[in-house]
Amino acid sequence: MTTSPGRQRACIQQCTQQLGFTLIAEAADLGVSARTMSPFERPSLSPWLQRPDDYDAIVWSHVDRAVRSVAHMSELIEWGQQHATTLVFGMPEEPQPLVVTPQADGDAIRRCMNLAYAAEQEARALSARLTGAHEALRATGRYGGGLVPFGYKKAPHPSGIGWCLAPDPETVTVVRAIVDDVHSGLSLVAIARKLESAGVLVPRDRHAQLQGRPTGGRRHGHDFERFSWTPGSLCKILRTPALMGHRVHKGKTVRDAEGSPVLIGPPLLTEEEFQALQDILNARSNGIHPKRRETSLLIGVAHCAGCGGRMYFAARKAYTYGDYGCCAAARGTTCPAPAAIRADWLDEYTVSRYREAFAVNGEVTREQLLTDGVRVTVAKGRSGGGPERLAGPDISRLTFTVGERVDASHLSKTTVTGA
């Protein structure tokens, strides 16, 4: 356990006593790098920087706790001058802290800049040393930290120095079961639901459990007690060469000077088993795909009526067109009535309605639709039907909504249904 937070607090308290300040609050951003993130981006500190009238000064235990960049220091000093806020940096190696008032002279500012430059150079050197250390670990097959591949756990290296990976009995059986389900023809969506029903932890949560930390966390602005299985998380497990015990860097096997894979643990699958698994996954993803646009027209515009989530474009095997479909399963949730519809039909319907609502002609872009607050909601269709279903979309399933425009010409909210 690090003692750094306690030392920093002690230094800050000493500074405030020397300067006659009263502490009113603390902003602690543990685990956030001052090298890559400015003070105005940090979760705990940035809200305080947005309300400078609530205090007179900010105290850090050292310059490198505030910034590790000349650019960030310049930004911070300018902010202090604009908002009449004093910046204080504790200097444990000196009798007095460094105080930068809004009226500070050039000497104080130059000293801050020099200290920020030194911190920036030190951070770069440390990053280079860490990069070299991890390269050495990759070359020797030792575990260098980070998320342990699913199916493994950390174990002492046979050399007696450092760590390697060993099969995790609890998750090895899960990996084998997943591979067997793929061979039996189950889709990744079905396998994800099966794992959820069984209460199996995803790799991130299993890693947290092995480290004695709580599961779950924050993702996409939401807090979760535990994360859910998705086809994407399954694909990462099934595609990684780590299943063969390989050391992996950026998704690729690390090889030694002779071109042989560097092993970091015993294989969970043989090379033949791994290749057979890849062949099945590749066969499922092959087919005749329609030519895709860089971004489909209705991403962010089309929504599923069943769950309210965005619909995304998906190619359809052996057809020259694709579909927009509900992707609740990919988000790790369940939609009570997942909708899907041919993409070219929904594009044509939306463009037609947009031209009617705005009395425009010519090309309609995704940016225009988003700017004007267009939203198309698609309800789940009926199963079955005859040849008439190929004639075009059932517009009774569709709702076209125009919200307030973002530009200067405002439009009151209206709803146009296809009924």
XYZ file of C-alpha atoms in Angstrom:
419
model
C 0.000 0.000 0.000
C 1.355 3.443 -0.873
C 1.967 5.993 1.891
C 2.100 8.885 -0.584
C -1.450 10.241 0.073
C -0.725 10.471 3.808
C 2.565 12.282 3.219
C 0.904 14.696 0.828
C -1.844 15.515 3.329
C 0.734 16.140 6.056
C 2.661 18.493 3.768
C -0.502 20.390 2.815
C -1.527 20.792 6.459
C 1.909 22.154 7.298
C 1.658 24.668 4.425
C -1.746 25.921 5.539
C -0.530 26.363 9.107
C 2.513 28.337 7.943
C 0.350 30.611 5.779
C -2.551 30.938 8.221
C -5.058 29.301 5.857
C -8.104 27.240 6.838
C -8.706 24.006 4.940
C -12.306 23.763 3.713
C -12.161 20.736 1.362
C -9.920 18.140 -0.249
C -9.800 16.995 -3.882
C -8.013 13.639 -4.183
C -7.484 12.199 -7.659
C -5.680 8.969 -6.834
C -4.508 6.971 -9.816
C -4.786 9.956 -12.191
C -1.625 10.915 -14.068
C -0.602 14.579 -13.849
C 1.571 13.948 -16.917
C -1.317 13.259 -19.258
C -4.288 14.999 -17.606
C -4.473 18.717 -16.848
C -5.956 19.960 -13.540
C -9.058 21.028 -15.453
C -9.765 17.440 -16.524
C -9.368 15.615 -13.208
C -12.562 14.174 -11.700
C -12.222 15.564 -8.156
C -10.301 18.792 -8.791
C -11.995 20.128 -11.930
C -15.391 20.810 -10.235
C -13.600 23.042 -7.722
C -11.775 24.912 -10.483
C -15.173 25.686 -11.988
C -16.269 27.589 -8.869
C -13.271 29.742 -7.830
C -15.426 32.141 -5.780
C -15.783 29.502 -3.036
C -12.166 29.795 -1.828
C -9.063 32.013 -1.941
C -6.242 29.534 -2.534
C -5.412 25.997 -3.651
C -2.584 24.062 -1.976
C -0.670 21.139 -3.479
C 2.020 19.132 -1.693
C 4.457 19.711 -4.582
C 4.554 21.146 -8.094
C 4.583 17.670 -9.656
C 1.353 16.830 -7.799
C -0.317 19.724 -9.615
C 1.202 19.445 -13.090
C 3.930 17.647 -14.973
C 3.763 19.801 -18.057
C 4.892 23.331 -18.869
C 1.721 23.856 -20.901
C -0.493 22.786 -17.957
C 1.437 25.054 -15.560
C 0.969 28.015 -17.887
C -2.748 27.235 -18.092
C -3.012 26.983 -14.293
C -1.181 30.263 -13.614
C -3.336 32.100 -16.156
C -6.462 30.689 -14.465
C -5.232 31.889 -11.055
C -4.632 35.405 -12.393
C -8.054 35.568 -14.042
C -9.905 34.398 -10.921
C -7.778 36.108 -8.238
C -6.833 32.740 -6.724
C -3.512 32.027 -5.012
C -1.639 28.871 -5.966
C 0.508 27.225 -3.282
C 3.002 24.408 -3.858
C 4.513 22.694 -0.844
C 8.294 22.297 -1.081
C 9.243 19.651 1.520
C 12.923 20.178 0.782
C 12.674 23.917 1.558
C 11.564 25.862 4.673
C 8.774 27.742 2.897
C 6.188 26.729 0.285
C 6.159 28.315 -3.153
C 3.320 30.865 -3.232
C 2.050 32.303 -6.522
C -0.433 35.113 -5.950
C -2.515 36.606 -8.766
C -0.086 39.560 -8.680
C 3.059 37.403 -8.588
C 6.150 38.834 -10.279
C 8.127 37.254 -13.076
C 10.565 35.483 -10.746
C 7.842 33.366 -9.073
C 6.287 32.463 -12.420
C 9.669 31.576 -13.939
C 10.400 29.339 -10.961
C 7.078 27.540 -11.436
C 7.817 27.040 -15.113
C 11.293 25.668 -14.375
C 9.909 23.211 -11.822
C 7.159 22.149 -14.259
C 9.794 21.600 -16.959
C 11.859 19.448 -14.600
C 8.759 17.402 -13.689
C 7.931 16.985 -17.383
C 11.434 15.708 -18.181
C 11.364 13.344 -15.214
C 7.984 11.951 -16.337
C 9.326 11.327 -19.845
C 12.387 9.534 -18.502
C 10.224 7.387 -16.214
C 7.927 6.489 -19.106
C 10.928 5.434 -21.203
C 12.278 3.276 -18.362
C 8.896 1.593 -17.865
C 8.590 0.930 -21.591
C 12.033 -0.689 -21.604
C 11.204 -2.737 -18.514
C 8.006 -4.084 -20.057
C 9.848 -4.946 -23.270
C 12.346 -6.948 -21.205
C 9.531 -8.729 -19.379
C 7.855 -9.580 -22.681
C 11.129 -11.017 -23.974
C 11.635 -13.247 -20.907
C 8.023 -14.369 -20.576
C 7.425 -12.783 -17.173
C 4.124 -11.176 -16.248
C 4.518 -7.397 -16.091
C 1.184 -6.449 -14.537
C -2.174 -5.395 -15.919
C -5.310 -7.383 -16.663
C -4.596 -11.114 -16.464
C -5.873 -13.043 -19.525
C -9.103 -14.875 -18.754
C -8.396 -18.471 -17.750
C -5.162 -17.568 -15.955
C -4.009 -16.213 -12.598
C -0.733 -14.709 -11.401
C 1.864 -17.181 -10.073
C 5.562 -17.031 -9.029
C 7.966 -17.385 -11.973
C 9.896 -20.718 -12.018
C 13.167 -18.749 -11.950
C 12.229 -17.341 -8.570
C 12.263 -13.794 -9.968
C 9.012 -12.012 -10.718
C 5.739 -13.519 -11.847
C 4.276 -15.596 -14.648
C 0.782 -16.915 -15.356
C -0.765 -20.221 -14.363
C -4.162 -21.722 -15.276
C -6.935 -20.531 -12.978
C -8.968 -23.650 -12.116
C -12.210 -21.692 -11.729
C -12.066 -20.006 -15.129
C -10.261 -22.668 -17.171
C -13.475 -24.713 -17.080
C -15.414 -21.641 -18.234
C -13.058 -21.127 -21.193
C -13.411 -24.773 -22.218
C -17.191 -24.555 -21.928
C -17.258 -21.409 -24.098
C -15.117 -23.102 -26.771
C -17.369 -26.194 -26.693
C -20.460 -23.979 -27.094
C -18.912 -22.283 -30.133
C -18.201 -25.696 -31.695
C -21.793 -26.770 -30.974
C -23.089 -23.819 -33.016
C -24.257 -21.446 -30.254
C -23.989 -17.769 -31.155
C -21.887 -15.415 -29.027
C -25.094 -13.639 -27.977
C -26.534 -16.927 -26.680
C -23.277 -17.800 -24.909
C -23.169 -14.364 -23.254
C -26.717 -14.830 -21.949
C -25.817 -18.312 -20.689
C -22.838 -16.930 -18.741
C -24.951 -14.113 -17.313
C -27.578 -16.582 -16.134
C -24.875 -18.670 -14.446
C -23.481 -15.611 -12.664
C -19.976 -16.033 -14.149
C -17.783 -12.959 -13.659
C -16.401 -11.181 -16.731
C -12.566 -11.017 -17.005
C -12.363 -7.520 -15.527
C -14.447 -8.471 -12.489
C -12.605 -11.779 -12.030
C -9.291 -9.897 -12.054
C -10.635 -7.486 -9.427
C -11.803 -10.428 -7.318
C -8.351 -12.071 -7.448
C -6.783 -8.752 -6.417
C -9.152 -8.429 -3.450
C -10.878 -5.387 -4.964
C -14.631 -4.810 -5.459
C -16.162 -5.822 -8.779
C -17.835 -3.422 -11.178
C -17.055 0.230 -11.659
C -17.985 3.127 -13.898
C -18.524 2.810 -17.648
C -20.142 5.216 -20.122
C -21.245 7.475 -17.254
C -23.005 4.699 -15.285
C -21.971 2.783 -12.162
C -22.218 -1.023 -12.142
C -21.851 -3.471 -9.248
C -20.547 -5.966 -11.816
C -20.094 -5.849 -15.565
C -22.061 -7.941 -18.054
C -20.981 -10.435 -20.682
C -21.309 -9.262 -24.285
C -20.424 -10.801 -27.661
C -17.545 -8.303 -27.787
C -16.037 -9.445 -24.499
C -16.358 -13.069 -25.609
C -14.687 -12.333 -28.930
C -11.674 -10.788 -27.148
C -11.224 -13.973 -25.120
C -11.644 -16.339 -28.078
C -9.389 -14.399 -30.445
C -6.355 -13.826 -28.200
C -3.259 -16.037 -28.655
C -2.957 -15.945 -24.848
C -5.159 -19.060 -24.954
C -2.058 -20.879 -26.221
C 0.044 -19.471 -23.372
C 1.601 -16.818 -25.622
C 2.824 -13.470 -24.383
C 0.641 -10.944 -26.212
C 1.333 -7.274 -26.954
C -1.229 -5.136 -28.799
C -3.152 -8.268 -29.721
C -0.173 -10.030 -31.347
C 2.051 -12.878 -30.170
C 5.451 -11.726 -28.875
C 8.278 -13.743 -30.497
C 11.911 -14.265 -29.555
C 14.977 -13.744 -31.742
C 14.379 -17.103 -33.457
C 10.754 -16.253 -34.200
C 9.274 -18.643 -31.637
C 6.387 -17.504 -29.419
C 7.377 -16.269 -25.963
C 5.406 -18.349 -23.447
C 4.059 -16.713 -20.316
C 2.115 -19.713 -19.018
C 0.911 -23.225 -19.894
C -1.440 -23.348 -22.915
C -5.179 -23.671 -22.361
C -5.626 -24.674 -26.013
C -3.182 -26.381 -28.347
C -2.239 -24.588 -31.562
C -4.520 -26.987 -33.466
C -7.461 -26.302 -31.116
C -6.886 -22.559 -31.306
C -6.745 -22.578 -35.111
C -9.917 -24.702 -35.327
C -11.670 -22.141 -33.116
C -10.487 -19.280 -35.333
C -11.721 -21.126 -38.433
C -15.225 -21.369 -36.958
C -15.280 -17.696 -35.949
C -13.948 -16.632 -39.361
C -16.563 -18.738 -41.158
C -19.318 -17.010 -39.219
C -18.022 -13.582 -40.171
C -17.546 -14.373 -43.886
C -20.161 -13.601 -46.517
C -21.190 -11.049 -49.138
C -21.265 -7.718 -47.389
C -22.818 -4.556 -48.779
C -20.479 -1.673 -49.298
C -20.473 0.248 -46.052
C -20.325 3.962 -45.602
C -17.734 5.275 -43.167
C -20.655 6.100 -40.871
C -24.172 4.832 -41.548
C -26.711 7.577 -42.182
C -28.925 6.936 -39.169
C -26.416 6.196 -36.397
C -27.599 8.339 -33.496
C -30.897 8.946 -35.322
C -32.544 5.504 -35.360
C -33.665 4.104 -31.994
C -35.361 0.893 -30.875
C -38.847 1.381 -29.426
C -38.370 -1.633 -27.155
C -35.494 -0.252 -25.070
C -34.881 3.259 -26.408
C -31.306 2.383 -27.360
C -29.541 3.296 -30.568
C -29.835 0.992 -33.571
C -26.691 0.115 -35.519
C -25.990 -1.062 -39.057
C -25.184 -4.736 -39.574
C -24.322 -6.489 -42.832
C -26.499 -9.416 -43.895
C -24.770 -12.496 -45.261
C -25.348 -13.275 -48.948
C -27.363 -10.071 -49.463
C -26.370 -6.758 -50.981
C -28.125 -4.786 -48.236
C -27.899 -4.663 -44.462
C -30.140 -3.896 -41.518
C -30.431 -1.489 -38.631
C -30.942 -3.518 -35.478
C -31.267 -3.150 -31.732
C -27.909 -3.780 -30.054
C -29.027 -4.212 -26.459
C -27.278 -7.584 -26.252
C -23.967 -6.007 -27.303
C -24.394 -3.476 -24.483
C -24.909 -6.297 -21.989
C -28.635 -5.567 -21.486
C -31.873 -7.238 -22.589
C -34.468 -5.544 -24.799
C -38.096 -6.698 -24.311
C -38.917 -6.113 -27.986
C -35.742 -5.757 -30.122
C -36.434 -4.069 -33.455
C -34.735 -4.549 -36.826
C -35.411 -3.162 -40.285
C -33.746 -3.033 -43.687
C -31.255 -0.180 -43.709
C -32.047 1.116 -47.209
C -35.773 1.228 -46.404
C -35.256 3.174 -43.178
C -32.775 5.545 -44.853
C -35.249 6.288 -47.646
C -38.170 6.744 -45.223
C -36.196 9.122 -42.980
C -34.829 11.237 -45.827
C -38.320 11.538 -47.331
C -39.840 12.649 -44.016
C -36.990 15.074 -43.407
C -37.472 16.720 -46.804
C -41.201 17.073 -46.118
C -40.649 18.574 -42.658
C -38.001 21.069 -43.798
C -39.116 21.628 -47.402
C -35.636 20.898 -48.778
C -34.262 18.947 -51.726
C -30.872 17.470 -52.484
C -28.612 15.259 -50.398
C -29.425 14.798 -46.728
C -26.472 14.065 -44.444
C -26.236 12.514 -41.004
C -24.910 15.815 -39.649
C -28.069 17.597 -40.862
C -30.318 15.020 -39.207
C -28.472 15.243 -35.890
C -28.300 19.040 -35.958
C -32.052 19.289 -36.498
C -32.791 16.785 -33.736
C -34.297 14.119 -36.004
C -35.165 10.847 -34.272
C -36.716 7.782 -35.881
C -38.114 5.143 -33.538
C -38.629 1.604 -34.861
C -40.993 -0.874 -33.203
C -40.526 -4.640 -33.426
C -42.167 -6.149 -36.495
C -44.445 -9.151 -36.808
C -43.029 -12.578 -37.576
C -44.074 -14.408 -40.745
C -45.786 -12.775 -43.711
C -45.777 -13.223 -47.473
C -44.150 -11.658 -50.536
C -45.800 -8.309 -49.773
C -43.246 -7.839 -46.999
C -40.576 -7.342 -49.658
C -42.400 -4.333 -51.118
C -41.184 -1.868 -48.497
C -41.267 -0.949 -44.802
C -44.332 -1.211 -42.594
C -44.507 2.485 -41.710
C -46.937 1.827 -38.868
C -43.844 0.623 -36.960
C -42.041 3.942 -37.468
C -42.207 7.248 -35.614
C -40.449 10.319 -37.030
C -39.685 13.101 -34.544
C -38.072 16.499 -35.072
C -36.661 18.251 -31.992
C -35.443 21.785 -31.483
C -32.878 22.852 -34.030
C -29.385 23.590 -32.816
C -28.847 26.513 -35.176
C -30.443 29.987 -35.030
C -33.755 29.024 -36.652
C -35.694 27.182 -33.945
C -38.478 24.743 -34.631
C -40.983 23.709 -31.983
C -41.059 20.010 -31.288
C -43.422 18.038 -33.514
C -44.135 14.363 -33.920
C -45.114 12.803 -37.215
C -46.194 9.167 -37.162
C -46.546 6.841 -40.094
C -49.994 5.655 -39.127
